[in-house]
């Protein structure tokens, strides 16, 4: 094992964190999202344990921060998709990702080599070596790297048995920056491949009733010792079985694209008593206005024919529930392709399926530990003086960005969640004006780390508040001032004096605060003067009466 791997393995032993959420998420085409607010509402409702964001590193990181117990894959498209690995050396792949905005984040994994084209055994060996070297190059930059395999193209049963993928599995086990991502697509009724009389069963009303769908799929060798007959879906089981036999344990994986597409080996078949002289692919077009039946939205007509009486999106939800049920515990998430308005993928759009998206929140919450993922520290930013304690709350459900500098073009270092957080804010009565915004400096604890930076509190032109600042709730024994002697020459003195001013402070409406000596004197003097003035007034009133 080389020194880098040894160091990474050491880190893996030290760091572990929990992921939590539902196992059905979204594959998001950032350039074709027409309403980010609606998307955020969906994500916050569903709470997926994993999502993919294409071609926008900032949005990938933002969503990871918004869903703090999730994994986000940040994918970068390249015109040579599929052949990226044949055109870029490992170090060039890293630079490509960095130029696209990739940067270290403990829960954002970067993808550049989408659906790699592989062929014979020699090509597959070369591709595996490229993936290993690229993962190490990413790790050297503190970046997580994830594969994007199409198992039916790249994973072959005989090669698994002969150990061709063993180096890949070993690296996935040893390198905590390297992760397994796959695409899983089925045809028409994906579960039919594990049922009797496939593919004819897909057109049988009786066979396709949801109560007949298999409750599990094979994740171990058959009784005769042969790898299970998983075909379009479930080939990742072959890698898991091999990894166990190598004493590596099961390998966590994320399904970055799912779940319906055309499958040529099935769709080109002719079933004379069902499709006549037409291949299945051509015959089913009659149920989608002459268009291909591949993405989820193209299935409605066929589903109504095979399963009349079932609401279409209810069937799709049952299919998502089935997918969540049958995939092994190592599966982090299943990302539905695609949340997009790109017309090239019209029949794959999921955002028009409002009923389905709302029902995803009914799926079970799944928890687990992700071992070997190093924590990346938030950047340390110098804080201004006069930080005062407040309860900080974002007006927006999606939260609000924390930035390095008080301007919208500055780098994002964190996210203020929508829910109230205890924090400190710089001079909130006089925010800095930057461009069209008022900015305040915040100091919060996010993911167990102190995060500092600038937040847009208010948009001047619209009068729109972004952040609500409320004084922190006083501690038990309201009216107590904590006076800290840290002024002047008291550098080595850690003395704290508690002065009980309950009655006076309640009269003065003075909130709990942490003061230095000078501030404490000012407040005490004002309180005493006020008390004296009120006492004098009472005496005068009594004298008059």
PDB file of N, CA and C in Angstrom, residues 90-134:
ATOM      1  N   UNK A  90      -5.435  11.083 -15.685  1.00  0.00           N
ATOM      2  CA  UNK A  90      -6.008  11.310 -14.349  1.00  0.00           C
ATOM      3  C   UNK A  90      -5.805  12.723 -13.812  1.00  0.00           C
ATOM      4  N   UNK A  91      -4.589  13.276 -13.923  1.00  0.00           N
ATOM      5  CA  UNK A  91      -4.370  14.621 -13.387  1.00  0.00           C
ATOM      6  C   UNK A  91      -5.138  15.661 -14.191  1.00  0.00           C
ATOM      7  N   UNK A  92      -5.360  15.400 -15.482  1.00  0.00           N
ATOM      8  CA  UNK A  92      -6.161  16.320 -16.289  1.00  0.00           C
ATOM      9  C   UNK A  92      -7.634  16.260 -15.898  1.00  0.00           C
ATOM     10  N   UNK A  93      -8.093  15.086 -15.491  1.00  0.00           N
ATOM     11  CA  UNK A  93      -9.474  14.949 -15.027  1.00  0.00           C
ATOM     12  C   UNK A  93      -9.710  15.786 -13.774  1.00  0.00           C
ATOM     13  N   UNK A  94      -8.726  15.788 -12.869  1.00  0.00           N
ATOM     14  CA  UNK A  94      -8.846  16.594 -11.649  1.00  0.00           C
ATOM     15  C   UNK A  94      -8.911  18.079 -11.997  1.00  0.00           C
ATOM     16  N   UNK A  95      -8.027  18.517 -12.887  1.00  0.00           N
ATOM     17  CA  UNK A  95      -8.017  19.931 -13.257  1.00  0.00           C
ATOM     18  C   UNK A  95      -9.327  20.322 -13.946  1.00  0.00           C
ATOM     19  N   UNK A  96      -9.873  19.430 -14.758  1.00  0.00           N
ATOM     20  CA  UNK A  96     -11.156  19.702 -15.409  1.00  0.00           C
ATOM     21  C   UNK A  96     -12.237  19.929 -14.353  1.00  0.00           C
ATOM     22  N   UNK A  97     -12.278  19.062 -13.346  1.00  0.00           N
ATOM     23  CA  UNK A  97     -13.283  19.200 -12.290  1.00  0.00           C
ATOM     24  C   UNK A  97     -13.075  20.485 -11.492  1.00  0.00           C
ATOM     25  N   UNK A  98     -11.829  20.789 -11.155  1.00  0.00           N
ATOM     26  CA  UNK A  98     -11.552  22.007 -10.385  1.00  0.00           C
ATOM     27  C   UNK A  98     -11.914  23.258 -11.172  1.00  0.00           C
ATOM     28  N   UNK A  99     -11.639  23.240 -12.458  1.00  0.00           N
ATOM     29  CA  UNK A  99     -12.006  24.385 -13.294  1.00  0.00           C
ATOM     30  C   UNK A  99     -13.516  24.557 -13.397  1.00  0.00           C
ATOM     31  N   UNK A 100     -14.238  23.467 -13.187  1.00  0.00           N
ATOM     32  CA  UNK A 100     -15.703  23.517 -13.197  1.00  0.00           C
ATOM     33  C   UNK A 100     -16.271  23.896 -11.829  1.00  0.00           C
ATOM     34  N   UNK A 101     -15.402  24.056 -10.845  1.00  0.00           N
ATOM     35  CA  UNK A 101     -15.852  24.493  -9.531  1.00  0.00           C
ATOM     36  C   UNK A 101     -15.756  23.465  -8.429  1.00  0.00           C
ATOM     37  N   UNK A 102     -15.240  22.262  -8.716  1.00  0.00           N
ATOM     38  CA  UNK A 102     -15.124  21.238  -7.669  1.00  0.00           C
ATOM     39  C   UNK A 102     -14.181  21.719  -6.571  1.00  0.00           C
ATOM     40  N   UNK A 103     -14.581  21.516  -5.336  1.00  0.00           N
ATOM     41  CA  UNK A 103     -13.739  21.860  -4.194  1.00  0.00           C
ATOM     42  C   UNK A 103     -14.072  20.902  -3.059  1.00  0.00           C
ATOM     43  N   UNK A 104     -13.189  20.813  -2.075  1.00  0.00           N
ATOM     44  CA  UNK A 104     -13.386  19.822  -1.018  1.00  0.00           C
ATOM     45  C   UNK A 104     -14.673  20.046  -0.240  1.00  0.00           C
ATOM     46  N   UNK A 105     -15.374  18.981   0.002  1.00  0.00           N
ATOM     47  CA  UNK A 105     -16.568  18.978   0.859  1.00  0.00           C
ATOM     48  C   UNK A 105     -16.758  17.537   1.304  1.00  0.00           C
ATOM     49  N   UNK A 106     -17.033  17.348   2.577  1.00  0.00           N
ATOM     50  CA  UNK A 106     -17.066  15.989   3.108  1.00  0.00           C
ATOM     51  C   UNK A 106     -18.211  15.158   2.549  1.00  0.00           C
ATOM     52  N   UNK A 107     -19.271  15.784   1.993  1.00  0.00           N
ATOM     53  CA  UNK A 107     -20.420  15.017   1.503  1.00  0.00           C
ATOM     54  C   UNK A 107     -20.763  15.306   0.053  1.00  0.00           C
ATOM     55  N   UNK A 108     -19.827  15.892  -0.686  1.00  0.00           N
ATOM     56  CA  UNK A 108     -20.024  16.105  -2.121  1.00  0.00           C
ATOM     57  C   UNK A 108     -18.968  15.304  -2.875  1.00  0.00           C
ATOM     58  N   UNK A 109     -19.437  14.391  -3.729  1.00  0.00           N
ATOM     59  CA  UNK A 109     -18.558  13.523  -4.507  1.00  0.00           C
ATOM     60  C   UNK A 109     -18.634  13.945  -5.968  1.00  0.00           C
ATOM     61  N   UNK A 110     -17.474  14.073  -6.613  1.00  0.00           N
ATOM     62  CA  UNK A 110     -17.415  14.640  -7.961  1.00  0.00           C
ATOM     63  C   UNK A 110     -17.322  13.533  -9.009  1.00  0.00           C
ATOM     64  N   UNK A 111     -18.066  13.713 -10.096  1.00  0.00           N
ATOM     65  CA  UNK A 111     -18.123  12.736 -11.193  1.00  0.00           C
ATOM     66  C   UNK A 111     -17.751  13.411 -12.510  1.00  0.00           C
ATOM     67  N   UNK A 112     -16.835  12.806 -13.258  1.00  0.00           N
ATOM     68  CA  UNK A 112     -16.455  13.332 -14.578  1.00  0.00           C
ATOM     69  C   UNK A 112     -16.569  12.283 -15.677  1.00  0.00           C
ATOM     70  N   UNK A 113     -16.489  11.022 -15.316  1.00  0.00           N
ATOM     71  CA  UNK A 113     -16.396   9.955 -16.320  1.00  0.00           C
ATOM     72  C   UNK A 113     -17.731   9.212 -16.391  1.00  0.00           C
ATOM     73  N   UNK A 114     -18.710   9.841 -17.026  1.00  0.00           N
ATOM     74  CA  UNK A 114     -20.063   9.302 -17.047  1.00  0.00           C
ATOM     75  C   UNK A 114     -20.214   8.183 -18.073  1.00  0.00           C
ATOM     76  N   UNK A 115     -20.809   7.070 -17.641  1.00  0.00           N
ATOM     77  CA  UNK A 115     -21.099   5.923 -18.497  1.00  0.00           C
ATOM     78  C   UNK A 115     -19.914   5.577 -19.412  1.00  0.00           C
ATOM     79  N   UNK A 116     -18.786   5.189 -18.817  1.00  0.00           N
ATOM     80  CA  UNK A 116     -17.585   4.923 -19.630  1.00  0.00           C
ATOM     81  C   UNK A 116     -17.809   3.817 -20.645  1.00  0.00           C
ATOM     82  N   UNK A 117     -17.321   4.065 -21.848  1.00  0.00           N
ATOM     83  CA  UNK A 117     -17.384   3.054 -22.899  1.00  0.00           C
ATOM     84  C   UNK A 117     -16.290   2.024 -22.655  1.00  0.00           C
ATOM     85  N   UNK A 118     -16.701   0.796 -22.487  1.00  0.00           N
ATOM     86  CA  UNK A 118     -15.743  -0.295 -22.314  1.00  0.00           C
ATOM     87  C   UNK A 118     -16.114  -1.404 -23.290  1.00  0.00           C
ATOM     88  N   UNK A 119     -15.163  -2.240 -23.602  1.00  0.00           N
ATOM     89  CA  UNK A 119     -15.425  -3.300 -24.570  1.00  0.00           C
ATOM     90  C   UNK A 119     -14.878  -4.622 -24.108  1.00  0.00           C
ATOM     91  N   UNK A 120     -13.761  -5.030 -24.700  1.00  0.00           N
ATOM     92  CA  UNK A 120     -13.190  -6.333 -24.366  1.00  0.00           C
ATOM     93  C   UNK A 120     -12.444  -6.273 -23.034  1.00  0.00           C
ATOM     94  N   UNK A 121     -11.907  -7.411 -22.641  1.00  0.00           N
ATOM     95  CA  UNK A 121     -11.246  -7.506 -21.346  1.00  0.00           C
ATOM     96  C   UNK A 121     -10.076  -6.541 -21.228  1.00  0.00           C
ATOM     97  N   UNK A 122      -9.295  -6.399 -22.260  1.00  0.00           N
ATOM     98  CA  UNK A 122      -8.141  -5.501 -22.215  1.00  0.00           C
ATOM     99  C   UNK A 122      -8.583  -4.061 -21.971  1.00  0.00           C
ATOM    100  N   UNK A 123      -9.667  -3.639 -22.640  1.00  0.00           N
ATOM    101  CA  UNK A 123     -10.163  -2.283 -22.460  1.00  0.00           C
ATOM    102  C   UNK A 123     -10.694  -2.087 -21.046  1.00  0.00           C
ATOM    103  N   UNK A 124     -11.375  -3.089 -20.523  1.00  0.00           N
ATOM    104  CA  UNK A 124     -11.909  -2.979 -19.171  1.00  0.00           C
ATOM    105  C   UNK A 124     -10.777  -2.877 -18.152  1.00  0.00           C
ATOM    106  N   UNK A 125      -9.707  -3.648 -18.347  1.00  0.00           N
ATOM    107  CA  UNK A 125      -8.560  -3.531 -17.434  1.00  0.00           C
ATOM    108  C   UNK A 125      -7.981  -2.118 -17.472  1.00  0.00           C
ATOM    109  N   UNK A 126      -7.861  -1.548 -18.682  1.00  0.00           N
ATOM    110  CA  UNK A 126      -7.310  -0.187 -18.814  1.00  0.00           C
ATOM    111  C   UNK A 126      -8.226   0.835 -18.148  1.00  0.00           C
ATOM    112  N   UNK A 127      -9.536   0.648 -18.323  1.00  0.00           N
ATOM    113  CA  UNK A 127     -10.485   1.562 -17.698  1.00  0.00           C
ATOM    114  C   UNK A 127     -10.402   1.474 -16.173  1.00  0.00           C
ATOM    115  N   UNK A 128     -10.319   0.292 -15.615  1.00  0.00           N
ATOM    116  CA  UNK A 128     -10.223   0.127 -14.161  1.00  0.00           C
ATOM    117  C   UNK A 128      -8.974   0.832 -13.632  1.00  0.00           C
ATOM    118  N   UNK A 129      -7.854   0.670 -14.322  1.00  0.00           N
ATOM    119  CA  UNK A 129      -6.622   1.336 -13.900  1.00  0.00           C
ATOM    120  C   UNK A 129      -6.787   2.850 -13.942  1.00  0.00           C
ATOM    121  N   UNK A 130      -7.480   3.352 -14.982  1.00  0.00           N
ATOM    122  CA  UNK A 130      -7.715   4.800 -15.083  1.00  0.00           C
ATOM    123  C   UNK A 130      -8.552   5.276 -13.896  1.00  0.00           C
ATOM    124  N   UNK A 131      -9.593   4.538 -13.547  1.00  0.00           N
ATOM    125  CA  UNK A 131     -10.452   4.943 -12.425  1.00  0.00           C
ATOM    126  C   UNK A 131      -9.644   4.981 -11.127  1.00  0.00           C
ATOM    127  N   UNK A 132      -8.793   4.001 -10.909  1.00  0.00           N
ATOM    128  CA  UNK A 132      -8.005   3.948  -9.677  1.00  0.00           C
ATOM    129  C   UNK A 132      -7.049   5.135  -9.604  1.00  0.00           C
ATOM    130  N   UNK A 133      -6.326   5.376 -10.696  1.00  0.00           N
ATOM    131  CA  UNK A 133      -5.363   6.484 -10.691  1.00  0.00           C
ATOM    132  C   UNK A 133      -6.063   7.828 -10.572  1.00  0.00           C
ATOM    133  N   UNK A 134      -7.231   7.952 -11.178  1.00  0.00           N
ATOM    134  CA  UNK A 134      -7.986   9.212 -11.097  1.00  0.00           C
ATOM    135  C   UNK A 134      -8.497   9.427  -9.675  1.00  0.00           C
TER     136      UNK A 134
END
